[in-house]
């Protein structure tokens, strides 16, 4: 049986990746946090908030991921 959260996975020993669709593109962002059970839950909650904001048309990529840089985001 698979454990974990949809769209959230450990990326390394010190980071977590969250994935979501925005403006028709699959986006994957890395969060600097050790992938403990608690941090994976926090990442899943953050992803859920992102999905809700996207559904409402209120998602601001620059505000959510300010260090991302404009060249690679949707």
Coordinates of C-alpha atoms in Angstrom, one line a residue:
X1 CA 0.0 0.0 0.0
X2 CA 1.3 3.4 -0.9
X3 CA 1.8 5.9 1.9
X4 CA 2.2 9.6 1.5
X5 CA 0.4 12.5 0.0
X6 CA -0.7 13.2 -3.6
X7 CA 1.7 15.6 -5.3
X8 CA 4.2 15.5 -2.5
X9 CA 7.4 13.5 -2.3
X10 CA 10.8 13.5 -0.7
X11 CA 13.3 14.9 -3.2
X12 CA 16.4 14.5 -1.1
X13 CA 17.5 14.1 2.5
X14 CA 16.9 17.9 2.9
X15 CA 14.1 18.8 0.6
X16 CA 10.5 18.0 -0.5
X17 CA 8.9 18.4 -3.9
X18 CA 5.4 19.5 -4.5
X19 CA 3.7 19.2 -7.9
X20 CA 0.6 20.9 -9.3
X21 CA -0.9 22.1 -12.5
X22 CA -1.0 25.9 -13.2
X23 CA -2.1 27.5 -16.4
X24 CA -2.0 24.1 -18.2
X25 CA 1.6 23.3 -17.1
X26 CA 2.8 20.8 -14.6
X27 CA 4.8 22.7 -12.0
X28 CA 7.2 21.1 -9.5
X29 CA 8.7 23.2 -6.7
X30 CA 11.2 22.1 -4.2
X31 CA 10.9 23.1 -0.5
X32 CA 13.9 23.1 1.7
X33 CA 12.8 20.9 4.6
X34 CA 13.9 17.5 5.8
X35 CA 11.2 15.0 4.6
X36 CA 9.9 14.0 8.0
X37 CA 6.3 12.9 8.4
X38 CA 5.4 16.3 9.9
X39 CA 7.1 18.2 7.1
X40 CA 5.5 16.1 4.4
X41 CA 2.1 16.9 6.0
X42 CA 3.0 20.6 6.0
X43 CA 4.0 20.4 2.3
X44 CA 0.7 18.6 1.5
X45 CA -1.2 21.3 3.3
X46 CA 0.7 24.0 1.4
X47 CA -0.1 22.2 -1.9
X48 CA -3.8 22.0 -0.9
X49 CA -3.8 25.7 -0.3
X50 CA -2.1 26.3 -3.7
X51 CA -4.7 24.1 -5.4
X52 CA -7.5 26.0 -3.7
X53 CA -6.0 29.4 -4.8
X54 CA -5.6 28.2 -8.4
X55 CA -9.3 27.0 -8.4
X56 CA -10.4 30.5 -7.2
X57 CA -8.2 32.2 -9.7
X58 CA -6.2 33.9 -6.9
X59 CA -2.9 32.1 -7.1
X60 CA 0.1 34.4 -7.3
X61 CA 3.2 32.4 -8.3
X62 CA 5.6 35.2 -7.5
X63 CA 4.2 35.6 -4.0
X64 CA 4.2 31.8 -3.3
X65 CA 7.6 31.1 -4.7
X66 CA 9.5 34.5 -4.6
X67 CA 13.0 32.9 -5.0
X68 CA 12.0 31.0 -8.1
X69 CA 12.9 33.5 -10.8
X70 CA 10.9 34.5 -13.8
X71 CA 12.7 32.5 -16.4
X72 CA 11.4 29.0 -15.6
X73 CA 8.0 29.5 -14.0
X74 CA 4.8 29.4 -16.1

